[in-house]
PDB file of C-alpha atoms in Angstrom:
ATOM      1  CA  MET B   1      -9.043   9.467  -1.635  1.00  0.00           C
ATOM      2  CA  SER B   2      -5.466   9.575  -2.320  1.00  0.00           C
ATOM      3  CA  SER B   3      -3.280  11.939  -0.453  1.00  0.00           C
ATOM      4  CA  ASP B   4      -1.092  12.308  -3.599  1.00  0.00           C
ATOM      5  CA  ALA B   5      -4.213  13.644  -5.507  1.00  0.00           C
ATOM      6  CA  LEU B   6      -4.880  15.883  -2.795  1.00  0.00           C
ATOM      7  CA  VAL B   7      -1.324  17.186  -3.002  1.00  0.00           C
ATOM      8  CA  ALA B   8      -1.567  18.371  -6.415  1.00  0.00           C
ATOM      9  CA  ASP B   9      -5.391  19.469  -5.891  1.00  0.00           C
ATOM     10  CA  GLN B  10      -4.164  23.345  -5.429  1.00  0.00           C
ATOM     11  CA  THR B  11      -7.581  24.600  -6.572  1.00  0.00           C
ATOM     12  CA  ASP B  12      -6.882  28.021  -5.561  1.00  0.00           C
ATOM     13  CA  HIS B  13      -3.200  28.157  -6.398  1.00  0.00           C
ATOM     14  CA  PRO B  14      -2.948  25.961  -9.563  1.00  0.00           C
ATOM     15  CA  GLY B  15       0.592  25.258 -10.724  1.00  0.00           C
ATOM     16  CA  GLU B  16       2.369  27.181  -7.928  1.00  0.00           C
ATOM     17  CA  PRO B  17       5.239  25.636  -6.212  1.00  0.00           C
ATOM     18  CA  VAL B  18       4.956  24.752  -2.524  1.00  0.00           C
ATOM     19  CA  ALA B  19       7.519  26.432  -0.276  1.00  0.00           C
ATOM     20  CA  VAL B  20       6.413  24.956   2.882  1.00  0.00           C
ATOM     21  CA  THR B  21       5.238  21.533   3.477  1.00  0.00           C
ATOM     22  CA  ALA B  22       3.435  20.631   6.853  1.00  0.00           C
ATOM     23  CA  ALA B  23       1.329  17.852   8.356  1.00  0.00           C
ATOM     24  CA  GLY B  24      -0.930  17.330  11.348  1.00  0.00           C
ATOM     25  CA  ALA B  25      -4.043  15.890  12.370  1.00  0.00           C
ATOM     26  CA  LEU B  26      -7.694  16.385  13.650  1.00  0.00           C
ATOM     27  CA  PRO B  27      -7.850  14.156  16.788  1.00  0.00           C
ATOM     28  CA  TRP B  28     -11.582  13.026  17.489  1.00  0.00           C
ATOM     29  CA  ARG B  29     -13.106  10.591  19.573  1.00  0.00           C
ATOM     30  CA  ILE B  30     -16.874   9.900  20.296  1.00  0.00           C
ATOM     31  CA  ASN B  31     -18.564  11.200  23.527  1.00  0.00           C
ATOM     32  CA  LYS B  32     -22.003  10.150  24.680  1.00  0.00           C
ATOM     33  CA  ASP B  33     -22.575   9.032  21.134  1.00  0.00           C
ATOM     34  CA  GLN B  34     -21.576  12.702  19.767  1.00  0.00           C
ATOM     35  CA  LEU B  35     -18.351  13.250  17.446  1.00  0.00           C
ATOM     36  CA  GLU B  36     -16.066  15.597  19.280  1.00  0.00           C
ATOM     37  CA  VAL B  37     -12.838  17.093  17.958  1.00  0.00           C
ATOM     38  CA  LEU B  38      -9.672  18.364  19.667  1.00  0.00           C
ATOM     39  CA  LEU B  39      -8.589  22.170  19.248  1.00  0.00           C
ATOM     40  CA  ILE B  40      -5.218  23.276  20.446  1.00  0.00           C
ATOM     41  CA  HIS B  41      -4.282  26.845  21.713  1.00  0.00           C
ATOM     42  CA  ARG B  42      -0.675  28.004  20.345  1.00  0.00           C
ATOM     43  CA  PRO B  43       0.174  31.170  23.021  1.00  0.00           C
ATOM     44  CA  ARG B  44       2.678  32.376  20.439  1.00  0.00           C
ATOM     45  CA  TYR B  45      -0.127  33.243  17.947  1.00  0.00           C
ATOM     46  CA  ASP B  46      -2.976  33.192  20.591  1.00  0.00           C
ATOM     47  CA  ASP B  47      -5.086  31.203  18.118  1.00  0.00           C
ATOM     48  CA  TRP B  48      -7.075  28.112  17.864  1.00  0.00           C
ATOM     49  CA  SER B  49      -5.772  25.370  15.233  1.00  0.00           C
ATOM     50  CA  TRP B  50      -5.009  21.690  14.898  1.00  0.00           C
ATOM     51  CA  PRO B  51      -1.795  19.983  15.851  1.00  0.00           C
ATOM     52  CA  LYS B  52       0.865  20.570  13.082  1.00  0.00           C
ATOM     53  CA  GLY B  53       4.137  21.241  11.967  1.00  0.00           C
ATOM     54  CA  LYS B  54       6.747  21.511   9.242  1.00  0.00           C
ATOM     55  CA  ILE B  55       8.383  18.491   7.838  1.00  0.00           C
ATOM     56  CA  ASP B  56      11.887  17.641   8.773  1.00  0.00           C
ATOM     57  CA  ALA B  57      14.757  16.483   6.563  1.00  0.00           C
ATOM     58  CA  GLY B  58      14.745  12.558   6.232  1.00  0.00           C
ATOM     59  CA  GLU B  59      11.028  11.972   6.981  1.00  0.00           C
ATOM     60  CA  THR B  60       8.078  11.393   5.177  1.00  0.00           C
ATOM     61  CA  ILE B  61       4.915  13.668   5.053  1.00  0.00           C
ATOM     62  CA  PRO B  62       2.887  11.018   7.156  1.00  0.00           C
ATOM     63  CA  GLU B  63       5.968  10.452   9.556  1.00  0.00           C
ATOM     64  CA  CYS B  64       5.813  14.551  10.204  1.00  0.00           C
ATOM     65  CA  ALA B  65       2.289  14.104  11.161  1.00  0.00           C
ATOM     66  CA  VAL B  66       2.807  11.341  13.691  1.00  0.00           C
ATOM     67  CA  ARG B  67       5.812  13.426  15.035  1.00  0.00           C
ATOM     68  CA  GLU B  68       3.946  16.428  15.247  1.00  0.00           C
ATOM     69  CA  ILE B  69       1.083  15.188  17.418  1.00  0.00           C
ATOM     70  CA  GLN B  70       3.560  13.612  19.553  1.00  0.00           C
ATOM     71  CA  GLU B  71       5.380  16.702  20.085  1.00  0.00           C
ATOM     72  CA  GLU B  72       2.779  19.000  20.394  1.00  0.00           C
ATOM     73  CA  ILE B  73       0.126  16.949  22.497  1.00  0.00           C
ATOM     74  CA  GLY B  74       2.071  13.904  23.669  1.00  0.00           C
ATOM     75  CA  LEU B  75      -0.538  11.533  21.698  1.00  0.00           C
ATOM     76  CA  THR B  76       1.281   8.596  20.255  1.00  0.00           C
ATOM     77  CA  ALA B  77      -1.083   8.454  17.012  1.00  0.00           C
ATOM     78  CA  GLN B  78      -2.281   5.857  14.253  1.00  0.00           C
ATOM     79  CA  LEU B  79      -3.260   7.910  11.406  1.00  0.00           C
ATOM     80  CA  GLY B  80      -6.593   7.354  10.070  1.00  0.00           C
ATOM     81  CA  ILE B  81      -8.387   8.425   6.921  1.00  0.00           C
ATOM     82  CA  PRO B  82      -6.758  11.293   5.224  1.00  0.00           C
ATOM     83  CA  LEU B  83      -8.307  14.687   5.070  1.00  0.00           C
ATOM     84  CA  PRO B  84      -8.045  17.401   2.444  1.00  0.00           C
ATOM     85  CA  PRO B  85      -5.134  19.566   2.725  1.00  0.00           C
ATOM     86  CA  ILE B  86      -5.214  23.264   3.102  1.00  0.00           C
ATOM     87  CA  HIS B  87      -3.127  25.803   1.206  1.00  0.00           C
ATOM     88  CA  TYR B  88      -2.235  29.466   2.105  1.00  0.00           C
ATOM     89  CA  HIS B  89       0.562  31.925   1.714  1.00  0.00           C
ATOM     90  CA  VAL B  90       3.299  32.565   4.007  1.00  0.00           C
ATOM     91  CA  ALA B  91       6.452  34.964   3.993  1.00  0.00           C
ATOM     92  CA  SER B  92       8.130  31.971   1.727  1.00  0.00           C
ATOM     93  CA  GLY B  93       5.375  31.308  -0.401  1.00  0.00           C
ATOM     94  CA  LEU B  94       3.006  28.847  -0.676  1.00  0.00           C
ATOM     95  CA  LYS B  95       2.192  26.392   2.231  1.00  0.00           C
ATOM     96  CA  VAL B  96       0.581  23.263   2.255  1.00  0.00           C
ATOM     97  CA  VAL B  97      -0.680  21.384   5.395  1.00  0.00           C
ATOM     98  CA  HIS B  98      -1.651  17.496   4.988  1.00  0.00           C
ATOM     99  CA  TYR B  99      -4.003  16.495   7.835  1.00  0.00           C
ATOM    100  CA  TRP B 100      -5.188  12.823   8.745  1.00  0.00           C
ATOM    101  CA  ALA B 101      -8.285  11.828  11.034  1.00  0.00           C
ATOM    102  CA  VAL B 102      -6.703  10.297  14.215  1.00  0.00           C
ATOM    103  CA  ARG B 103      -9.016   8.436  16.909  1.00  0.00           C
ATOM    104  CA  VAL B 104      -8.221   9.193  20.572  1.00  0.00           C
ATOM    105  CA  ASN B 105      -9.220   6.353  22.441  1.00  0.00           C
ATOM    106  CA  GLY B 106      -8.923   7.725  26.218  1.00  0.00           C
ATOM    107  CA  ALA B 107      -5.157   8.480  25.724  1.00  0.00           C
ATOM    108  CA  ARG B 108      -3.933  11.106  28.204  1.00  0.00           C
ATOM    109  CA  LEU B 109      -2.963  14.489  26.159  1.00  0.00           C
ATOM    110  CA  LEU B 110       0.058  16.199  27.425  1.00  0.00           C
ATOM    111  CA  PRO B 111       0.296  19.476  25.736  1.00  0.00           C
ATOM    112  CA  ASP B 112       4.024  20.294  25.510  1.00  0.00           C
ATOM    113  CA  GLY B 113       3.305  23.763  27.338  1.00  0.00           C
ATOM    114  CA  LYS B 114       5.509  25.827  24.610  1.00  0.00           C
ATOM    115  CA  GLU B 115       3.934  25.430  21.423  1.00  0.00           C
ATOM    116  CA  VAL B 116       0.855  24.373  22.853  1.00  0.00           C
ATOM    117  CA  ASP B 117      -0.526  25.681  26.199  1.00  0.00           C
ATOM    118  CA  SER B 118      -3.828  24.349  26.140  1.00  0.00           C
ATOM    119  CA  VAL B 119      -6.301  21.917  24.483  1.00  0.00           C
ATOM    120  CA  MET B 120     -10.111  21.783  24.126  1.00  0.00           C
ATOM    121  CA  TRP B 121     -12.543  19.119  23.170  1.00  0.00           C
ATOM    122  CA  CYS B 122     -15.699  20.547  21.192  1.00  0.00           C
ATOM    123  CA  SER B 123     -18.304  19.393  18.757  1.00  0.00           C
ATOM    124  CA  PRO B 124     -17.479  20.105  15.083  1.00  0.00           C
ATOM    125  CA  ALA B 125     -20.090  22.999  15.069  1.00  0.00           C
ATOM    126  CA  LYS B 126     -18.207  24.948  18.080  1.00  0.00           C
ATOM    127  CA  ALA B 127     -14.938  24.267  16.484  1.00  0.00           C
ATOM    128  CA  ALA B 128     -15.774  25.947  13.348  1.00  0.00           C
ATOM    129  CA  THR B 129     -16.260  28.987  15.257  1.00  0.00           C
ATOM    130  CA  LEU B 130     -13.367  28.964  17.196  1.00  0.00           C
ATOM    131  CA  LEU B 131     -10.752  28.152  14.534  1.00  0.00           C
ATOM    132  CA  SER B 132      -8.545  31.245  13.561  1.00  0.00           C
ATOM    133  CA  ASN B 133      -7.624  30.216  10.481  1.00  0.00           C
ATOM    134  CA  PRO B 134     -10.642  29.882   8.103  1.00  0.00           C
ATOM    135  CA  SER B 135      -9.313  27.242   5.674  1.00  0.00           C
ATOM    136  CA  ASP B 136      -8.901  24.870   8.874  1.00  0.00           C
ATOM    137  CA  VAL B 137     -12.473  24.448   8.542  1.00  0.00           C
ATOM    138  CA  VAL B 138     -11.970  22.399   5.186  1.00  0.00           C
ATOM    139  CA  PRO B 139     -10.643  19.248   6.887  1.00  0.00           C
ATOM    140  CA  LEU B 140     -13.192  19.754   9.633  1.00  0.00           C
ATOM    141  CA  GLU B 141     -16.060  19.679   7.274  1.00  0.00           C
ATOM    142  CA  PHE B 142     -14.891  16.661   5.514  1.00  0.00           C
ATOM    143  CA  ILE B 143     -14.403  14.672   9.230  1.00  0.00           C
ATOM    144  CA  GLN B 144     -17.914  15.640  10.038  1.00  0.00           C
ATOM    145  CA  ALA B 145     -19.347  14.177   6.802  1.00  0.00           C
ATOM    146  CA  ALA B 146     -17.157  11.010   6.905  1.00  0.00           C
ATOM    147  CA  HIS B 147     -18.516  10.421  10.388  1.00  0.00           C
ATOM    148  CA  ASP B 148     -22.119  10.999   9.231  1.00  0.00           C
ATOM    149  CA  ARG B 149     -21.653   8.328   6.259  1.00  0.00           C
ATOM    150  CA  GLY B 150     -19.930   5.830   8.696  1.00  0.00           C
ATOM    151  CA  GLU B 151     -16.497   6.157   7.090  1.00  0.00           C
ATOM    152  CA  LEU B 152     -14.573   7.974   9.805  1.00  0.00           C
ATOM    153  CA  ASN B 153     -13.449   4.867  12.313  1.00  0.00           C
ATOM    154  CA  THR B 154     -11.600   2.586   9.731  1.00  0.00           C
ATOM    155  CA  TRP B 155      -8.600   0.377   9.919  1.00  0.00           C
ATOM    156  CA  PRO B 156      -5.791   0.152   7.649  1.00  0.00           C
ATOM    157  CA  LEU B 157      -4.772  -2.652   5.327  1.00  0.00           C
ATOM    158  CA  VAL B 158      -1.551  -2.038   3.663  1.00  0.00           C
ATOM    159  CA  VAL B 159       0.183  -3.486   0.716  1.00  0.00           C
ATOM    160  CA  LEU B 160       3.765  -3.504   0.368  1.00  0.00           C
ATOM    161  CA  ARG B 161       6.273  -4.380  -2.495  1.00  0.00           C
ATOM    162  CA  HIS B 162       9.661  -5.727  -1.265  1.00  0.00           C
ATOM    163  CA  ALA B 163      12.661  -3.551  -1.213  1.00  0.00           C
ATOM    164  CA  LYS B 164      15.304  -3.500  -3.555  1.00  0.00           C
ATOM    165  CA  ALA B 165      16.756  -7.016  -4.105  1.00  0.00           C
ATOM    166  CA  LYS B 166      19.968  -7.921  -5.632  1.00  0.00           C
ATOM    167  CA  PRO B 167      19.674  -8.352  -9.481  1.00  0.00           C
ATOM    168  CA  ARG B 168      18.175 -11.627 -10.985  1.00  0.00           C
ATOM    169  CA  SER B 169      21.186 -11.743 -13.468  1.00  0.00           C
ATOM    170  CA  SER B 170      23.587 -11.720 -10.622  1.00  0.00           C
ATOM    171  CA  TRP B 171      21.902 -14.543  -8.741  1.00  0.00           C
ATOM    172  CA  THR B 172      22.499 -18.202  -9.031  1.00  0.00           C
ATOM    173  CA  LYS B 173      21.032 -20.012  -6.229  1.00  0.00           C
ATOM    174  CA  ALA B 174      17.310 -20.423  -5.516  1.00  0.00           C
ATOM    175  CA  GLU B 175      14.932 -17.519  -6.388  1.00  0.00           C
ATOM    176  CA  GLY B 176      13.797 -17.572  -3.105  1.00  0.00           C
ATOM    177  CA  GLU B 177      16.854 -16.905  -1.334  1.00  0.00           C
ATOM    178  CA  ARG B 178      17.882 -13.632  -3.516  1.00  0.00           C
ATOM    179  CA  PRO B 179      18.587 -11.299  -0.668  1.00  0.00           C
ATOM    180  CA  LEU B 180      17.941  -7.523  -0.297  1.00  0.00           C
ATOM    181  CA  ALA B 181      20.658  -5.181  -2.066  1.00  0.00           C
ATOM    182  CA  ALA B 182      22.543  -2.826   0.325  1.00  0.00           C
ATOM    183  CA  THR B 183      20.260  -0.267  -0.707  1.00  0.00           C
ATOM    184  CA  GLY B 184      17.106  -2.495  -0.143  1.00  0.00           C
ATOM    185  CA  LEU B 185      18.462  -3.150   3.317  1.00  0.00           C
ATOM    186  CA  ARG B 186      18.610   0.861   3.955  1.00  0.00           C
ATOM    187  CA  GLN B 187      15.204   0.982   2.511  1.00  0.00           C
ATOM    188  CA  ALA B 188      13.730  -1.597   4.708  1.00  0.00           C
ATOM    189  CA  GLN B 189      14.702   0.444   7.696  1.00  0.00           C
ATOM    190  CA  ALA B 190      12.752   3.217   6.109  1.00  0.00           C
ATOM    191  CA  VAL B 191      10.031   1.139   5.421  1.00  0.00           C
ATOM    192  CA  GLY B 192       9.871   0.322   9.216  1.00  0.00           C
ATOM    193  CA  ARG B 193       9.654   3.902   9.998  1.00  0.00           C
ATOM    194  CA  LEU B 194       6.781   4.402   7.459  1.00  0.00           C
ATOM    195  CA  LEU B 195       4.524   1.656   8.674  1.00  0.00           C
ATOM    196  CA  HIS B 196       4.626   2.987  12.219  1.00  0.00           C
ATOM    197  CA  THR B 197       2.448   5.659  11.059  1.00  0.00           C
ATOM    198  CA  TRP B 198      -0.490   3.157  10.743  1.00  0.00           C
ATOM    199  CA  LYS B 199       1.099   0.665  13.592  1.00  0.00           C
ATOM    200  CA  PRO B 200      -0.332  -2.741  12.220  1.00  0.00           C
ATOM    201  CA  LEU B 201       0.198  -5.669  14.430  1.00  0.00           C
ATOM    202  CA  ARG B 202      -0.272  -8.346  11.795  1.00  0.00           C
ATOM    203  CA  VAL B 203       2.053  -8.741   9.037  1.00  0.00           C
ATOM    204  CA  VAL B 204       1.205 -11.239   6.103  1.00  0.00           C
ATOM    205  CA  THR B 205       4.509 -11.904   4.045  1.00  0.00           C
ATOM    206  CA  SER B 206       5.785 -14.045   1.057  1.00  0.00           C
ATOM    207  CA  PRO B 207       8.342 -16.211   2.663  1.00  0.00           C
ATOM    208  CA  TRP B 208      10.824 -15.402   0.206  1.00  0.00           C
ATOM    209  CA  LEU B 209      13.883 -13.923   1.735  1.00  0.00           C
ATOM    210  CA  ARG B 210      13.664 -10.332   0.213  1.00  0.00           C
ATOM    211  CA  CYS B 211      10.025  -9.853   1.535  1.00  0.00           C
ATOM    212  CA  VAL B 212      10.768 -11.109   5.151  1.00  0.00           C
ATOM    213  CA  ALA B 213      13.752  -9.100   5.300  1.00  0.00           C
ATOM    214  CA  THR B 214      11.682  -5.834   4.140  1.00  0.00           C
ATOM    215  CA  VAL B 215       9.102  -6.386   6.630  1.00  0.00           C
ATOM    216  CA  MET B 216      11.418  -7.750   9.751  1.00  0.00           C
ATOM    217  CA  PRO B 217      12.937  -4.269  10.872  1.00  0.00           C
ATOM    218  CA  TYR B 218       9.008  -3.036  11.432  1.00  0.00           C
ATOM    219  CA  ALA B 219       8.009  -6.171  13.049  1.00  0.00           C
ATOM    220  CA  ASN B 220      10.649  -6.621  15.435  1.00  0.00           C
ATOM    221  CA  ALA B 221      10.547  -2.861  16.463  1.00  0.00           C
ATOM    222  CA  ALA B 222       6.498  -2.935  16.765  1.00  0.00           C
ATOM    223  CA  GLY B 223       6.373  -6.418  18.133  1.00  0.00           C
ATOM    224  CA  ALA B 224       4.121  -7.416  15.121  1.00  0.00           C
ATOM    225  CA  LYS B 225       2.908 -11.113  14.697  1.00  0.00           C
ATOM    226  CA  VAL B 226       4.271 -12.330  11.271  1.00  0.00           C
ATOM    227  CA  LYS B 227       2.695 -14.905   9.148  1.00  0.00           C
ATOM    228  CA  LEU B 228       4.165 -16.464   6.206  1.00  0.00           C
ATOM    229  CA  ALA B 229       1.819 -17.159   3.106  1.00  0.00           C
ATOM    230  CA  GLU B 230       3.153 -19.298  -0.002  1.00  0.00           C
ATOM    231  CA  ALA B 231       0.605 -17.836  -2.147  1.00  0.00           C
ATOM    232  CA  LEU B 232       2.208 -14.586  -2.139  1.00  0.00           C
ATOM    233  CA  THR B 233       5.524 -15.712  -3.790  1.00  0.00           C
ATOM    234  CA  GLU B 234       6.027 -14.903  -7.424  1.00  0.00           C
ATOM    235  CA  HIS B 235       5.963 -19.060  -8.183  1.00  0.00           C
ATOM    236  CA  ARG B 236       2.571 -19.570  -6.695  1.00  0.00           C
ATOM    237  CA  HIS B 237       0.914 -16.671  -7.972  1.00  0.00           C
ATOM    238  CA  ALA B 238       2.067 -17.611 -11.410  1.00  0.00           C
ATOM    239  CA  ARG B 239       0.542 -21.318 -10.983  1.00  0.00           C
ATOM    240  CA  ASN B 240      -2.644 -20.162  -9.140  1.00  0.00           C
ATOM    241  CA  PRO B 241      -3.487 -16.411  -8.693  1.00  0.00           C
ATOM    242  CA  LYS B 242      -6.765 -17.295  -7.302  1.00  0.00           C
ATOM    243  CA  LYS B 243      -5.156 -18.495  -4.126  1.00  0.00           C
ATOM    244  CA  THR B 244      -3.017 -14.955  -3.767  1.00  0.00           C
ATOM    245  CA  ALA B 245      -6.387 -13.436  -4.231  1.00  0.00           C
ATOM    246  CA  ALA B 246      -7.836 -15.492  -1.438  1.00  0.00           C
ATOM    247  CA  VAL B 247      -5.131 -14.277   0.610  1.00  0.00           C
ATOM    248  CA  ILE B 248      -5.891 -10.564   0.183  1.00  0.00           C
ATOM    249  CA  GLU B 249      -9.527 -11.580   0.899  1.00  0.00           C
ATOM    250  CA  ALA B 250      -8.751 -13.235   4.214  1.00  0.00           C
ATOM    251  CA  LEU B 251      -7.119  -9.955   5.241  1.00  0.00           C
ATOM    252  CA  PHE B 252     -10.641  -8.400   5.683  1.00  0.00           C
ATOM    253  CA  ASP B 253     -11.984 -11.243   8.291  1.00  0.00           C
ATOM    254  CA  LYS B 254     -10.130 -10.010  11.304  1.00  0.00           C
ATOM    255  CA  GLN B 255     -10.955  -6.133  10.768  1.00  0.00           C
ATOM    256  CA  ARG B 256      -7.467  -5.318  12.370  1.00  0.00           C
ATOM    257  CA  ALA B 257      -4.779  -3.172  10.774  1.00  0.00           C
ATOM    258  CA  VAL B 258      -2.365  -5.228   8.876  1.00  0.00           C
ATOM    259  CA  VAL B 259       0.488  -4.884   6.206  1.00  0.00           C
ATOM    260  CA  VAL B 260       0.842  -7.631   3.275  1.00  0.00           C
ATOM    261  CA  CYS B 261       4.227  -7.807   1.633  1.00  0.00           C
ATOM    262  CA  THR B 262       4.598  -9.383  -1.759  1.00  0.00           C
ATOM    263  CA  HIS B 263       6.185  -9.325  -5.433  1.00  0.00           C
ATOM    264  CA  ARG B 264       5.901  -7.032  -8.330  1.00  0.00           C
ATOM    265  CA  PRO B 265       4.143  -9.780 -10.509  1.00  0.00           C
ATOM    266  CA  ALA B 266       1.550 -10.673  -7.817  1.00  0.00           C
ATOM    267  CA  LEU B 267       0.513  -6.956  -7.488  1.00  0.00           C
ATOM    268  CA  PRO B 268      -2.093  -6.971 -10.529  1.00  0.00           C
ATOM    269  CA  THR B 269      -4.013  -9.635  -8.770  1.00  0.00           C
ATOM    270  CA  VAL B 270      -3.664  -7.842  -5.209  1.00  0.00           C
ATOM    271  CA  MET B 271      -4.994  -4.767  -6.772  1.00  0.00           C
ATOM    272  CA  ASP B 272      -7.932  -6.370  -8.547  1.00  0.00           C
ATOM    273  CA  GLN B 273      -8.948  -7.956  -5.424  1.00  0.00           C
ATOM    274  CA  LEU B 274      -8.889  -4.867  -3.187  1.00  0.00           C
ATOM    275  CA  ALA B 275     -10.811  -3.028  -6.123  1.00  0.00           C
ATOM    276  CA  LYS B 276     -13.822  -5.528  -5.400  1.00  0.00           C
ATOM    277  CA  HIS B 277     -14.127  -3.360  -1.771  1.00  0.00           C
ATOM    278  CA  MET B 278     -14.433  -0.087  -3.145  1.00  0.00           C
ATOM    279  CA  PRO B 279     -16.645   1.952  -5.409  1.00  0.00           C
ATOM    280  CA  PRO B 280     -15.207   2.481  -9.085  1.00  0.00           C
ATOM    281  CA  ALA B 281     -14.345   6.196  -8.621  1.00  0.00           C
ATOM    282  CA  LEU B 282     -11.932   4.889  -5.920  1.00  0.00           C
ATOM    283  CA  SER B 283     -10.471   1.918  -7.341  1.00  0.00           C
ATOM    284  CA  ALA B 284      -9.423   4.428 -10.050  1.00  0.00           C
ATOM    285  CA  LEU B 285      -6.878   5.741  -7.758  1.00  0.00           C
ATOM    286  CA  LEU B 286      -5.306   2.132  -7.257  1.00  0.00           C
ATOM    287  CA  PRO B 287      -1.756   1.522  -9.331  1.00  0.00           C
ATOM    288  CA  SER B 288      -2.998   0.152 -12.449  1.00  0.00           C
ATOM    289  CA  SER B 289       0.131  -0.360 -14.573  1.00  0.00           C
ATOM    290  CA  GLU B 290       3.437  -1.752 -14.462  1.00  0.00           C
ATOM    291  CA  PRO B 291       5.450  -1.592 -12.053  1.00  0.00           C
ATOM    292  CA  TYR B 292       2.322  -1.019  -9.867  1.00  0.00           C
ATOM    293  CA  LEU B 293       4.695  -0.086  -6.980  1.00  0.00           C
ATOM    294  CA  SER B 294       8.340   0.548  -6.819  1.00  0.00           C
ATOM    295  CA  PRO B 295      10.518  -1.046  -4.409  1.00  0.00           C
ATOM    296  CA  GLY B 296       9.363  -0.250  -0.805  1.00  0.00           C
ATOM    297  CA  GLU B 297       6.420   1.669  -1.716  1.00  0.00           C
ATOM    298  CA  VAL B 298       2.883   0.905  -0.136  1.00  0.00           C
ATOM    299  CA  VAL B 299      -0.829   1.467  -0.936  1.00  0.00           C
ATOM    300  CA  VAL B 300      -2.868   2.172   2.313  1.00  0.00           C
ATOM    301  CA  CYS B 301      -6.395   1.174   2.158  1.00  0.00           C
ATOM    302  CA  HIS B 302      -8.680   2.342   4.930  1.00  0.00           C
ATOM    303  CA  VAL B 303     -11.210  -0.248   5.582  1.00  0.00           C
ATOM    304  CA  ALA B 304     -14.628   0.905   7.226  1.00  0.00           C
ATOM    305  CA  PRO B 305     -15.644  -1.969   9.902  1.00  0.00           C
ATOM    306  CA  GLY B 306     -18.636  -3.923   8.798  1.00  0.00           C
ATOM    307  CA  SER B 307     -20.130  -6.817   6.855  1.00  0.00           C
ATOM    308  CA  LYS B 308     -19.413  -4.869   3.724  1.00  0.00           C
ATOM    309  CA  ASN B 309     -15.586  -4.381   4.453  1.00  0.00           C
ATOM    310  CA  ARG B 310     -15.708  -0.958   2.733  1.00  0.00           C
ATOM    311  CA  ILE B 311     -12.471   0.575   1.488  1.00  0.00           C
ATOM    312  CA  VAL B 312     -13.269   4.257   1.700  1.00  0.00           C
ATOM    313  CA  ALA B 313      -9.940   5.983   1.437  1.00  0.00           C
ATOM    314  CA  VAL B 314      -6.529   4.936  -0.375  1.00  0.00           C
ATOM    315  CA  GLU B 315      -3.094   6.449  -0.332  1.00  0.00           C
ATOM    316  CA  GLN B 316       0.127   5.699  -1.718  1.00  0.00           C
ATOM    317  CA  PHE B 317       3.257   6.400  -0.390  1.00  0.00           C
ATOM    318  CA  LYS B 318       7.347   5.905  -0.920  1.00  0.00           C
ATOM    319  CA  PRO B 319       9.619   5.388   2.096  1.00  0.00           C
ATOM    320  CA  PHE B 320      12.289   8.129   2.501  1.00  0.00           C
ATOM    321  CA  ASP B 321      15.019   7.590  -0.005  1.00  0.00           C
ATOM    322  CA  ASP B 322      18.506   8.408   1.029  1.00  0.00           C
TER     323      ASP B 322
END
């Protein structure tokens, strides 16, 4: 499932411009082998809903979701699978709220007391009866179905194209030493903020400078372990694309969140390898034509753990461009 596709899927409001964009999450846990979800109570409206809020200037939609979860219930979240957004009208026009599943592993929740004065863990069936906005049931039903299919508890595999580099035409030294442009350096900072929404603690990257410079702001801030892989460079990929594909395949082995950074010429091989882990309908959402990804853009594959290493959801995002 692509969040971009979901954004465009305004079934009830085709072609109507979005006036308000918001984002949030459905926190979930397994309690005594049963799925539970977290509802919040907002005293201002005296309603039960999901943690969410409007996007701020200078942030992407995933960043908005993570920030709102932190502000409203004190949860430092790692976004899971994307859920169907909901659309409804407010005074200013059509509002869209994007949701993700977020697993809560025993973290203490601290409602802010102002926007949220209490929270409640309950079964999806009970949540459906308590939700004040009927449209909030849509992502709830999706999260229940994903749980039933074994596709709710996932880890993210993030593919990143390096940020904008100095032009080849103006660089006379070794290609591996070509640095980021000034805009690319700013973009790398934005990439770092975006990657924090999935919190991968493994980074696998081409050792060429422009890739390393793209991932290091995030790696330094998150304390992520960085591994250099020669097979992800342009030259090694041109000589032996099978080794590039092998690097991607090896990412599935540890079944832990990871980001891999490479170059545009290697992306067709990367996408082909990822497609082997997903059904055709889902692989059709992967980028399939040049340039595949723009500088600094990411594809996020959500992988259900197990022997098959199934990719069950796909998203694509650009960092905020100033």
